[in-house]
Coordinates of C-alpha atoms in Angstrom, one line a residue:
Chain A
X1 CA 0.0 0.0 0.0
X2 CA 1.4 3.4 -1.0
X3 CA 1.8 5.9 1.9
X4 CA 0.2 9.3 2.1
X5 CA 2.8 11.8 1.2
X6 CA 2.7 14.7 3.6
X7 CA 4.6 18.1 3.7
X8 CA 4.7 20.4 6.7
X9 CA 4.5 24.1 5.9
X10 CA 5.9 26.1 8.9
X11 CA 7.9 24.7 11.7
X12 CA 7.0 26.1 15.0
X13 CA 5.6 24.1 17.9
X14 CA 2.8 22.6 15.9
X15 CA 5.0 21.8 12.8
X16 CA 7.6 20.0 15.0
X17 CA 4.9 18.0 16.8
X18 CA 3.2 17.2 13.5
X19 CA 6.4 15.5 12.3
X20 CA 6.5 13.4 15.4
X21 CA 2.9 12.3 14.8
X22 CA 3.6 11.5 11.1
X23 CA 6.6 9.4 12.2
X24 CA 4.1 7.3 14.3
X25 CA 1.6 6.9 11.5
X26 CA 2.5 3.8 9.5
X27 CA 0.4 4.9 6.5
X28 CA 2.2 8.3 6.1
X29 CA 5.5 9.6 5.1
X30 CA 6.8 13.1 5.3
X31 CA 8.5 14.5 2.1
X32 CA 9.9 17.5 3.8
X33 CA 9.4 20.8 5.6
X34 CA 8.8 24.2 3.9
X35 CA 10.2 27.2 5.7
X36 CA 11.0 30.7 4.6
X37 CA 14.5 31.0 3.1
X38 CA 15.5 33.5 5.8
X39 CA 14.2 31.2 8.6
X40 CA 16.2 28.3 7.2
X41 CA 19.3 30.5 7.1
X42 CA 19.0 32.5 10.3
X43 CA 17.0 30.2 12.6
X44 CA 18.4 26.7 12.3
X45 CA 16.3 24.1 14.0
X46 CA 16.3 20.4 14.7
X47 CA 14.2 18.8 11.9
X48 CA 14.3 15.2 13.0
X49 CA 16.1 14.1 9.8
X50 CA 13.6 15.7 7.4
X51 CA 14.9 18.1 4.8
X52 CA 13.8 21.8 4.7
X53 CA 12.9 23.5 1.4
X54 CA 12.4 27.3 0.9
X55 CA 9.4 26.7 -1.4
X56 CA 7.0 24.1 -2.9
X57 CA 8.7 24.0 -6.3
X58 CA 12.1 23.0 -4.9
X59 CA 10.5 20.4 -2.7
X60 CA 8.5 18.9 -5.5
X61 CA 11.5 18.9 -7.9
X62 CA 13.5 16.8 -5.4
X63 CA 10.8 14.7 -3.6
X64 CA 7.9 14.5 -6.0
X65 CA 4.3 15.6 -5.6
X66 CA 2.8 15.5 -2.1
X67 CA -0.8 14.5 -1.4
X68 CA -1.4 16.7 1.6
X69 CA 0.1 19.9 3.1
X70 CA -0.2 20.5 6.9
X71 CA -0.3 24.3 7.2
X72 CA 1.5 24.9 10.5
X73 CA 1.8 28.6 9.9
X74 CA 0.1 31.5 11.7
X75 CA -3.7 31.7 11.3
X76 CA -3.4 35.0 9.4
X77 CA -1.5 33.4 6.6
X78 CA -3.8 30.3 6.3
X79 CA -6.4 31.6 3.8
X80 CA -3.6 32.5 1.3
X81 CA -1.8 29.2 1.8
X82 CA -4.9 27.1 1.4
X83 CA -5.7 28.8 -1.8
X84 CA -2.1 28.3 -3.1
X85 CA -1.9 24.6 -2.2
X86 CA -5.3 23.7 -3.5
X87 CA -4.4 25.4 -6.8
X88 CA -1.2 23.3 -6.8
X89 CA -3.3 20.1 -6.5
X90 CA -2.5 19.4 -2.9
X91 CA -5.0 18.7 -0.1
X92 CA -4.7 21.0 2.9
X93 CA -5.2 20.7 6.7
X94 CA -4.9 23.9 8.8
X95 CA -5.5 24.9 12.4
X96 CA -7.0 28.3 11.6
X97 CA -8.2 29.4 15.0
X98 CA -9.9 32.8 14.6
X99 CA -13.3 31.5 15.5
X100 CA -15.3 34.4 14.1
X101 CA -13.7 34.1 10.7
X102 CA -14.1 30.4 10.2
X103 CA -17.4 30.6 8.3
X104 CA -15.8 33.1 5.8
X105 CA -12.8 30.8 5.4
X106 CA -15.1 27.9 4.6
X107 CA -17.1 30.0 2.2
X108 CA -14.0 31.1 0.4
X109 CA -12.3 27.7 0.2
X110 CA -15.4 25.6 -0.8
X111 CA -15.5 26.7 -4.5
X112 CA -11.7 26.4 -4.7
X113 CA -11.7 22.8 -3.3
X114 CA -14.3 21.9 -5.8
X115 CA -12.6 23.6 -8.7
X116 CA -9.3 21.9 -8.1
X117 CA -10.9 18.6 -7.0
X118 CA -9.1 18.6 -3.7
X119 CA -10.0 18.4 0.0
X120 CA -9.4 21.2 2.5
X121 CA -9.9 20.6 6.2
X122 CA -10.0 23.9 8.1
X123 CA -9.9 24.9 11.7
X124 CA -8.5 21.5 12.9
X125 CA -7.0 21.1 16.4
X126 CA -8.9 20.9 19.7
X127 CA -10.7 24.3 19.9
X128 CA -11.7 24.9 17.1
X129 CA -11.6 21.1 16.4
X130 CA -12.4 18.2 18.6
X131 CA -14.2 20.5 21.1
X132 CA -16.4 21.6 18.2
X133 CA -17.4 18.0 17.5
X134 CA -18.2 17.5 21.1
X135 CA -20.4 20.6 21.2
X136 CA -22.3 19.3 18.2
X137 CA -22.7 15.9 19.6
X138 CA -23.8 17.3 23.0
X139 CA -26.6 19.2 21.1
X140 CA -27.6 16.1 19.2
X141 CA -28.0 14.3 22.6
X142 CA -29.8 17.2 24.4
X143 CA -31.2 19.7 22.0
X144 CA -32.3 22.0 24.8
X145 CA -29.6 23.2 27.2
X146 CA -26.5 25.2 27.5
X147 CA -22.9 24.2 26.9
X148 CA -20.0 25.8 28.8
X149 CA -16.5 25.6 27.5
X150 CA -14.0 26.1 30.3
X151 CA -10.5 26.5 29.1
X152 CA -7.4 26.0 31.2
X153 CA -5.5 26.1 33.3
X154 CA -2.9 26.7 30.6
X155 CA -1.0 29.2 28.4
X156 CA -3.1 30.9 25.8
X157 CA -1.2 31.6 22.6
X158 CA -3.5 34.3 21.4
X159 CA -3.5 36.2 24.7
X160 CA 0.3 35.9 25.0
X161 CA 0.8 37.4 21.6
X162 CA -1.6 40.2 22.4
X163 CA 0.2 40.9 25.7
X164 CA 3.6 41.0 23.9
X165 CA 2.3 43.7 21.6
X166 CA 1.5 46.1 24.5
X167 CA 3.7 49.2 24.8
X168 CA 6.4 48.7 27.4
X169 CA 6.3 44.9 27.3
X170 CA 9.4 43.1 26.1
X171 CA 8.0 39.6 26.5
X172 CA 4.8 38.1 28.0
X173 CA 2.9 34.9 28.7
X174 CA -0.8 34.8 29.4
X175 CA -2.3 32.0 31.5
X176 CA -6.0 31.2 31.3
X177 CA -7.7 30.2 34.5
X178 CA -11.2 28.8 34.3
X179 CA -13.7 30.4 36.7
X180 CA -16.6 28.1 35.8
X181 CA -19.7 28.8 33.6
X182 CA -17.4 29.5 30.6
X183 CA -15.8 32.5 32.3
X184 CA -12.0 32.9 32.6
X185 CA -9.4 35.0 34.5
X186 CA -6.1 36.0 32.9
X187 CA -2.8 35.8 34.7
X188 CA -0.2 37.6 32.6
X189 CA 3.5 37.4 33.3
X190 CA 5.5 40.2 31.7
X191 CA 9.1 41.2 31.1
X192 CA 9.1 45.0 31.2
X193 CA 11.1 47.3 29.0
X194 CA 13.7 49.3 30.9
X195 CA 12.2 52.1 33.0
X196 CA 8.6 51.0 32.5
X197 CA 6.3 50.8 35.5
X198 CA 4.2 47.6 36.0
X199 CA 1.1 49.6 36.9
X200 CA 1.2 51.4 33.6
X201 CA 1.6 48.2 31.6
X202 CA -1.2 46.6 33.6
X203 CA -3.5 49.5 32.7
X204 CA -2.7 49.1 29.0
X205 CA -3.3 45.3 29.1
X206 CA -6.6 45.9 30.9
X207 CA -7.6 48.3 28.1
X208 CA -6.8 45.7 25.3
X209 CA -9.9 44.0 23.8
X210 CA -8.3 40.6 24.5
X211 CA -8.3 41.3 28.2
X212 CA -10.9 43.9 28.9
X213 CA -13.8 41.5 29.8
X214 CA -12.0 39.2 32.2
X215 CA -10.5 39.4 35.7
X216 CA -6.8 40.2 35.2
X217 CA -3.7 39.9 37.2
X218 CA -0.3 41.1 35.8
X219 CA 3.1 40.1 37.3
X220 CA 6.6 41.1 36.3
X221 CA 9.4 38.6 36.0
X222 CA 13.1 39.4 35.3
X223 CA 13.7 38.1 31.8
X224 CA 12.5 35.7 29.1
X225 CA 14.2 32.7 30.8
X226 CA 12.1 33.4 34.0
X227 CA 9.1 33.7 31.7
X228 CA 9.8 30.3 30.2
X229 CA 9.7 28.8 33.7
X230 CA 6.1 30.0 34.6
X231 CA 4.3 27.9 32.0
X232 CA 4.9 24.8 29.9
X233 CA 2.7 23.3 27.2
X234 CA 0.1 21.9 29.6
X235 CA -3.5 22.9 28.9
X236 CA -7.0 21.5 29.2
X237 CA -10.7 22.1 28.9
X238 CA -13.9 21.1 30.5
X239 CA -17.0 21.0 28.3
X240 CA -20.2 20.9 30.3
X241 CA -23.7 20.6 29.2
X242 CA -26.9 20.2 31.3
X243 CA -30.0 19.8 29.1
X244 CA -33.0 17.9 28.1
X245 CA -33.6 14.9 25.8
X246 CA -37.3 15.1 24.8
X247 CA -39.2 15.5 28.1
X248 CA -36.3 14.4 30.3
X249 CA -34.3 17.2 31.9
X250 CA -31.2 16.7 34.1
X251 CA -29.2 15.1 31.3
X252 CA -25.6 15.8 32.3
X253 CA -22.7 15.6 29.9
X254 CA -19.1 16.5 30.7
X255 CA -15.8 16.2 28.8
X256 CA -12.6 16.8 30.7
X257 CA -9.2 16.8 28.9
X258 CA -5.7 17.4 30.3
X259 CA -3.1 17.6 27.6
X260 CA 0.2 18.8 26.0
X261 CA -1.4 21.5 23.9
X262 CA 0.8 21.6 20.7
X263 CA 1.1 17.8 20.7
X264 CA -2.7 17.3 20.7
X265 CA -3.2 20.0 18.1
X266 CA -0.6 18.4 15.8
X267 CA -2.1 15.0 16.3
X268 CA -5.5 16.1 15.3
X269 CA -4.0 17.8 12.2
X270 CA -2.2 14.5 11.3
X271 CA -5.4 12.5 11.8
X272 CA -7.1 15.0 9.5
X273 CA -4.4 14.4 6.9
X274 CA -5.7 10.8 6.7
X275 CA -9.3 12.0 6.5
X276 CA -8.5 14.2 3.5
X277 CA -7.7 11.1 1.5
X278 CA -11.2 9.6 2.3
X279 CA -13.4 12.6 1.6
X280 CA -14.8 14.0 -1.6
X281 CA -13.5 17.3 -2.9
X282 CA -14.8 20.1 -0.6
X283 CA -14.0 22.3 2.4
X284 CA -14.6 20.8 5.8
X285 CA -14.5 21.7 9.5
X286 CA -14.4 18.9 12.0
X287 CA -18.2 18.8 12.5
X288 CA -18.5 18.0 8.8
X289 CA -16.3 14.8 9.0
X290 CA -17.3 11.2 9.8
X291 CA -15.2 10.3 12.8
X292 CA -14.1 7.0 11.3
X293 CA -12.3 8.9 8.5
X294 CA -9.5 9.9 11.0
X295 CA -8.5 6.4 12.0
X296 CA -5.8 4.2 10.6
X297 CA -7.1 1.0 9.0
X298 CA -10.3 -0.5 7.8
X299 CA -13.8 0.9 8.5
X300 CA -15.4 -2.5 9.2
X301 CA -12.6 -3.2 11.8
X302 CA -13.4 0.1 13.5
X303 CA -17.1 -0.7 13.5
X304 CA -16.4 -4.0 15.1
X305 CA -14.0 -2.5 17.7
X306 CA -15.6 0.8 18.5
X307 CA -19.3 0.7 17.8
Chain B
X1 CA -40.5 24.1 4.6
X2 CA -42.0 20.6 4.6
X3 CA -41.5 18.6 7.7
X4 CA -39.7 15.2 8.0
X5 CA -42.5 12.6 8.2
X6 CA -41.6 10.1 10.9
X7 CA -43.3 6.9 12.1
X8 CA -42.4 5.0 15.2
X9 CA -42.4 1.2 15.0
X10 CA -42.7 -0.3 18.4
X11 CA -43.9 1.4 21.5
X12 CA -41.9 0.5 24.6
X13 CA -39.8 2.9 26.6
X14 CA -37.8 4.0 23.6
X15 CA -40.8 4.5 21.3
X16 CA -42.6 6.6 23.9
X17 CA -39.6 8.8 24.5
X18 CA -39.0 9.1 20.7
X19 CA -42.5 10.6 20.3
X20 CA -41.6 13.2 23.0
X21 CA -38.4 14.1 21.2
X22 CA -40.2 14.4 17.8
X23 CA -42.8 16.7 19.5
X24 CA -39.8 19.0 20.4
X25 CA -38.3 18.9 16.9
X26 CA -39.9 21.8 14.8
X27 CA -38.7 20.2 11.5
X28 CA -40.5 16.8 12.1
X29 CA -44.0 15.4 12.4
X30 CA -45.1 12.0 13.5
X31 CA -47.5 10.3 11.2
X32 CA -48.3 7.5 13.7
X33 CA -47.2 4.5 15.7
X34 CA -47.0 0.9 14.4
X35 CA -47.8 -1.8 17.0
X36 CA -48.9 -5.4 16.6
X37 CA -52.6 -5.9 16.4
X38 CA -52.7 -7.9 19.6
X39 CA -50.7 -5.3 21.5
X40 CA -53.1 -2.5 20.4
X41 CA -56.0 -4.7 21.5
X42 CA -54.6 -6.2 24.7
X43 CA -52.1 -3.6 26.0
X44 CA -53.6 -0.2 25.6
X45 CA -51.1 2.7 26.2
X46 CA -51.1 6.4 26.3
X47 CA -49.9 7.5 22.8
X48 CA -49.8 11.2 23.4
X49 CA -52.4 11.9 20.8
X50 CA -50.8 9.9 18.0
X51 CA -52.7 7.2 16.2
X52 CA -51.7 3.5 16.3
X53 CA -51.8 1.3 13.2
X54 CA -51.4 -2.5 13.1
X55 CA -49.2 -2.3 9.9
X56 CA -47.5 -0.1 7.4
X57 CA -50.1 -0.3 4.7
X58 CA -53.0 0.9 6.9
X59 CA -50.8 3.8 8.2
X60 CA -49.8 4.7 4.6
X61 CA -53.4 4.5 3.4
X62 CA -54.6 7.0 6.0
X63 CA -51.5 9.3 6.6
X64 CA -49.5 9.0 3.4
X65 CA -45.9 8.0 2.8
X66 CA -43.4 8.5 5.7
X67 CA -39.8 9.6 5.1
X68 CA -38.2 7.8 8.1
X69 CA -39.1 4.9 10.4
X70 CA -37.7 4.7 13.9
X71 CA -37.4 1.1 14.8
X72 CA -38.1 1.0 18.5
X73 CA -38.5 -2.7 18.5
X74 CA -36.3 -5.4 20.2
X75 CA -32.8 -5.8 18.6
X76 CA -33.6 -9.3 17.4
X77 CA -36.3 -8.0 15.1
X78 CA -34.3 -5.1 13.7
X79 CA -32.5 -6.8 10.7
X80 CA -35.8 -7.9 9.3
X81 CA -37.5 -4.6 9.9
X82 CA -34.7 -2.6 8.3
X83 CA -34.9 -4.8 5.2
X84 CA -38.7 -4.4 5.1
X85 CA -38.7 -0.6 5.5
X86 CA -35.9 0.0 3.0
X87 CA -37.8 -2.1 0.4
X88 CA -40.9 0.0 1.1
X89 CA -38.9 3.2 0.3
X90 CA -38.5 4.4 3.9
X91 CA -35.2 5.5 5.6
X92 CA -34.6 3.6 8.9
X93 CA -33.0 4.4 12.3
X94 CA -32.5 1.6 14.7
X95 CA -30.9 1.1 18.1
X96 CA -29.6 -2.5 17.4
X97 CA -27.4 -3.1 20.4
X98 CA -25.9 -6.5 20.0
X99 CA -22.3 -5.2 19.6
X100 CA -20.8 -8.3 18.1
X101 CA -23.4 -8.5 15.3
X102 CA -23.2 -4.8 14.2
X103 CA -20.7 -5.4 11.4
X104 CA -22.9 -8.2 10.0
X105 CA -25.9 -5.9 10.2
X106 CA -24.0 -3.2 8.2
X107 CA -22.8 -5.7 5.7
X108 CA -26.3 -7.0 5.1
X109 CA -28.0 -3.6 5.0
X110 CA -25.5 -1.7 2.8
X111 CA -26.5 -3.3 -0.6
X112 CA -30.2 -2.9 0.3
X113 CA -29.9 0.7 1.2
X114 CA -28.1 1.3 -2.2
X115 CA -30.5 -0.8 -4.1
X116 CA -33.6 1.1 -2.8
X117 CA -31.7 4.4 -2.7
X118 CA -32.4 4.9 1.0
X119 CA -30.5 5.6 4.2
X120 CA -30.3 3.2 7.1
X121 CA -28.6 4.4 10.4
X122 CA -27.9 1.4 12.5
X123 CA -26.9 0.9 16.2
X124 CA -27.9 4.5 17.2
X125 CA -28.3 5.4 20.9
X126 CA -25.5 6.0 23.4
X127 CA -23.7 2.7 23.5
X128 CA -23.5 1.7 20.7
X129 CA -23.9 5.2 19.5
X130 CA -22.5 8.4 20.9
X131 CA -20.0 6.5 23.0
X132 CA -18.8 4.9 19.8
X133 CA -18.2 8.4 18.3
X134 CA -16.2 9.4 21.4
X135 CA -14.1 6.3 21.3
X136 CA -13.3 7.1 17.7
X137 CA -12.5 10.7 18.4
X138 CA -10.3 9.8 21.4
X139 CA -8.3 7.5 19.1
X140 CA -7.9 10.3 16.6
X141 CA -6.6 12.5 19.4
X142 CA -4.3 9.9 20.9
X143 CA -3.6 7.0 18.6
X144 CA -1.6 5.1 21.2
X145 CA -3.4 4.4 24.4
X146 CA -6.3 2.5 26.0
X147 CA -9.9 3.5 26.4
X148 CA -12.0 2.2 29.3
X149 CA -15.8 2.3 29.1
X150 CA -17.2 2.3 32.6
X151 CA -21.0 1.8 32.6
X152 CA -23.3 2.7 35.4
X153 CA -24.5 2.9 38.0
X154 CA -27.8 2.0 36.3
X155 CA -30.1 -0.7 35.2
X156 CA -28.9 -2.9 32.4
X157 CA -31.7 -4.0 30.0
X158 CA -29.8 -6.9 28.6
X159 CA -28.8 -8.3 32.0
X160 CA -32.3 -7.9 33.4
X161 CA -33.7 -9.9 30.5
X162 CA -31.1 -12.6 31.0
X163 CA -31.9 -12.8 34.7
X164 CA -35.6 -13.0 34.0
X165 CA -35.0 -16.1 31.8
X166 CA -33.3 -18.0 34.7
X167 CA -35.3 -21.0 36.1
X168 CA -37.0 -20.1 39.4
X169 CA -37.0 -16.3 38.6
X170 CA -40.4 -14.7 38.2
X171 CA -39.0 -11.2 37.6
X172 CA -35.6 -9.5 37.9
X173 CA -33.7 -6.3 37.5
X174 CA -29.9 -6.2 37.1
X175 CA -28.0 -3.1 38.1
X176 CA -24.5 -2.4 36.7
X177 CA -21.9 -1.1 39.1
X178 CA -18.7 0.3 37.6
X179 CA -15.5 -1.0 39.3
X180 CA -13.1 1.0 37.2
X181 CA -10.8 0.0 34.4
X182 CA -13.8 -1.1 32.3
X183 CA -14.8 -3.8 34.8
X184 CA -18.3 -4.1 36.4
X185 CA -20.1 -5.8 39.2
X186 CA -23.8 -6.9 38.8
X187 CA -26.4 -6.5 41.5
X188 CA -29.4 -8.5 40.6
X189 CA -32.8 -8.1 42.4
X190 CA -35.1 -11.1 41.9
X191 CA -38.7 -12.0 42.6
X192 CA -38.5 -15.8 43.2
X193 CA -41.1 -18.4 42.0
X194 CA -42.9 -20.0 45.0
X195 CA -40.7 -22.5 46.9
X196 CA -37.5 -21.6 45.1
X197 CA -34.4 -21.0 47.2
X198 CA -32.4 -17.8 46.7
X199 CA -29.1 -19.7 46.8
X200 CA -30.1 -22.0 43.9
X201 CA -31.2 -19.0 41.8
X202 CA -27.9 -17.3 42.6
X203 CA -25.9 -20.3 41.4
X204 CA -27.9 -20.4 38.1
X205 CA -27.4 -16.7 37.5
X206 CA -23.7 -17.0 38.3
X207 CA -23.5 -19.8 35.6
X208 CA -25.1 -17.7 32.9
X209 CA -22.8 -16.3 30.3
X210 CA -24.1 -12.8 30.9
X211 CA -23.0 -12.9 34.5
X212 CA -20.2 -15.5 34.8
X213 CA -17.3 -13.0 34.4
X214 CA -18.3 -10.3 36.8
X215 CA -18.6 -10.1 40.6
X216 CA -22.3 -10.9 41.4
X217 CA -24.7 -10.2 44.2
X218 CA -28.3 -11.4 44.1
X219 CA -31.0 -10.2 46.4
X220 CA -34.7 -11.3 46.7
X221 CA -37.6 -8.8 46.8
X222 CA -41.3 -9.7 47.5
X223 CA -42.9 -8.8 44.2
X224 CA -42.7 -6.8 40.9
X225 CA -43.7 -3.6 42.6
X226 CA -40.9 -3.9 45.1
X227 CA -38.6 -4.6 42.1
X228 CA -39.9 -1.5 40.3
X229 CA -38.7 0.5 43.3
X230 CA -35.1 -0.5 43.3
X231 CA -34.2 1.1 40.0
X232 CA -35.5 3.9 37.8
X233 CA -34.2 5.0 34.3
X234 CA -31.0 6.7 35.6
X235 CA -27.8 5.5 34.0
X236 CA -24.4 6.8 33.0
X237 CA -21.0 6.1 31.7
X238 CA -17.4 7.3 32.1
X239 CA -15.2 6.9 29.0
X240 CA -11.6 7.3 30.0
X241 CA -8.5 7.3 27.8
X242 CA -4.9 8.0 28.7
X243 CA -2.6 8.0 25.6
X244 CA 0.0 9.7 23.5
X245 CA -0.3 12.3 20.7
X246 CA 3.0 11.9 18.8
X247 CA 5.8 11.9 21.3
X248 CA 3.7 13.4 24.1
X249 CA 2.4 10.9 26.7
X250 CA 0.0 11.7 29.5
X251 CA -2.8 13.0 27.3
X252 CA -5.9 12.5 29.5
X253 CA -9.4 12.4 28.0
X254 CA -12.5 11.7 30.0
X255 CA -16.2 11.8 29.2
X256 CA -18.7 11.6 32.0
X257 CA -22.5 11.4 31.4
X258 CA -25.4 11.1 33.9
X259 CA -28.7 10.6 32.1
X260 CA -32.3 9.2 31.8
X261 CA -31.4 6.2 29.7
X262 CA -34.4 5.7 27.4
X263 CA -34.8 9.5 26.9
X264 CA -31.2 9.8 25.7
X265 CA -31.4 6.8 23.5
X266 CA -34.6 8.1 21.9
X267 CA -33.1 11.6 21.4
X268 CA -30.1 10.2 19.6
X269 CA -32.5 8.2 17.4
X270 CA -34.5 11.3 16.6
X271 CA -31.4 13.3 15.8
X272 CA -30.4 10.4 13.5
X273 CA -33.8 10.8 11.8
X274 CA -32.7 14.2 10.7
X275 CA -29.3 12.9 9.6
X276 CA -31.0 10.3 7.3
X277 CA -32.4 13.2 5.2
X278 CA -28.9 14.6 4.7
X279 CA -26.9 11.5 3.8
X280 CA -26.5 9.7 0.5
X281 CA -28.1 6.2 0.2
X282 CA -26.0 3.8 2.4
X283 CA -25.9 2.0 5.7
X284 CA -24.3 4.0 8.6
X285 CA -23.2 3.6 12.2
X286 CA -22.6 6.8 14.2
X287 CA -18.9 6.8 13.5
X288 CA -19.8 7.1 9.8
X289 CA -21.8 10.3 10.2
X290 CA -20.7 14.0 10.1
X291 CA -21.9 15.4 13.5
X292 CA -23.4 18.5 11.9
X293 CA -25.9 16.2 10.1
X294 CA -27.8 15.6 13.5
X295 CA -28.5 19.3 14.1
X296 CA -31.6 21.3 13.3
X297 CA -30.9 24.2 11.0
X298 CA -28.2 25.5 8.7
X299 CA -24.7 24.1 8.5
X300 CA -23.0 27.5 8.2
X301 CA -24.9 28.7 11.3
X302 CA -23.5 25.7 13.2
X303 CA -20.0 26.3 12.0
X304 CA -20.4 29.9 13.2
X305 CA -21.8 28.8 16.6
X306 CA -20.0 25.6 17.4
X307 CA -16.6 25.5 15.5

C-alpha cells in the first residue's frame, strides 16, 4: 500500500509536533518541511532528519508531488496558503483558530476545493476542532440546554501574543484560569522594558480587547528565561452541558481533557491528513467529517471494535 | 419548509420517548405508531395523541408515505424490519445493540440501502452510538493508548432480560456497578417463584454467560412492585483514555455522562432521523456520520456557533 505523502509548511511548535505524529503513522511519510529562506538561514532548527525547502517547487523537484500539506503557519497566513496549495493540486489541513472568521474561510475555500478537485480541512485542532465535534454531539443528545467551554489552566497563545504587543512589554505569557460557567481569568507574566512601570503596563493590558472583559492579574518577571519557567505546554478544557432529551431534563454531559497543547493540536492535524484522502473534494470543518475517517485502517474493523 | 414525516415502529420505553423528542423537533412530524394488532388490543397505552396502526399499509393509506421509520422494537427483530422498510422506500433508524453483530448488520444492510436508494442508520443510541463516536474521536486525538468504558450505576436491560430467563425467577432487575478499568459488578434483584431458594437461583445466574465473568450479588424482593422501586431509568458512563499524541504521553481524556437512559437513546434516534435526510443512500453507524448532520438548521450557522 502506498503511503500518504505529507509536507509540513511552517515549523513552530505545531509543525515540529506534527512531524513526530507522522513518524508514528504507518500509513504516512513526510516528504519535507517548507520554511522561509530567511528562517532556514537565520534560525536553524532540529528537523528530526527531514529536509527543509524554501518553497514548494524545490521540494517537488526533489521529492515529488505530495498528497497533503499541513499548514502549521500562523492563522493570518492560512487563507492564502490554502488557496495556493489547492491550486497546486495538494489537499490541505490547517489549524486556523480565529473563530469568528471560520465561516468566511469555509465560504472562500469551498469553491476552490471543488474547482481543483481537492479536500481542505479547516480549523482543525482541539478548539476549534475536537471541542467543536463534542459541542455538536452534545446538542444532538440534548437539543435544549447550554454548553459551557471552560479552558485551562494553561497558556493561551492568542493572549500571550496580544500581551507581547503592548507598549512597554518586552515579552509576555498569558495563562488562562477557568472560573466556571465558561468564564475565565487571565494571569499575565510580563518582562518589562527598561524604566517602564508595572502599573502602567497593567492599565494598557486591561484596556486591550483581548483582556478587557476578564478578571486580570499582571506580574513582572526578570527576563525571558524566567518567563519560560512559569508555563509549559500543559493545557486543558472542561466542556459541560446540562440539558433535556425530549421531556427528560437533568441530562448531564461533561468532557474533561488534560493535555500537552501543541502535541494534541498536531495529532488532530495529522489524523485529518488521513481524513482528506477519504473525503470528496470540498471544504470541511471537523463537524463535517465522519469520525471513522480519522482512523488508521479498515472501517469495518473500527465498527467491530468501537461501535 | 415541509417537515420530515416520521413513524415509530414499536412502543416501549424508547418508542414513547422518541415521540416526546419528535414533538420538540420543529422540523419533524409524527404520522403515527405501528404496533402489533394484539398489542393494540390487549395492551392499551397512552400514545400522546398519535394514532396507532397495526401495519405499514394501513398507516400509509390514512396518513401518506413517511420519510423515516424509527425502529423502536427489540434488537432481534431489527434486521428484518430494516430490510422491510428500505424495500418500502423508507429510511430507517434503529438502536440495534448486540455489539458483536453490528458489522454483520451493516454488511447486510449496505447493498439494500443502495438498491432502494435509502439511508439506514444502525446501532444508534448511546452505546452503541454516541459512546462509539467518542471512542473514535479519542483515538484520533491519541492514537496510542487504552480507552475504558465504565457503565453505570444503572439498570442494564440486557442483563435484566437474561436474569428473568433464569429458572425459578419470576421477575428480575440487574444493576450495573462500575469497578473502574472497564470492569463491572452486577447487583441482581429477583422475585422468586414459589418454593424456590435464593441460593439456587444465585448459582444459576452465576453460571449464565451474561454474569459469569463479573462479581455478582443477588437479592430477593417480594414482588414486581418492590422490584420497580429498586431502579429507575437513571444511567451513566465514564469513558476514559490515557494516551499519546505523537511523542507526548500523559494525554488525558474523559467523558462523564449522567442521564435518563431511554430518553437519551430516543433523542439520539430522533437526531439520526434528521441525519438520514442529509446523507446519501447507504448504511451507517454513528462513526460514519458527520456530526453536523444531526442538528436542526443550517450548517453555516452551526459552523459559526460551534466550531
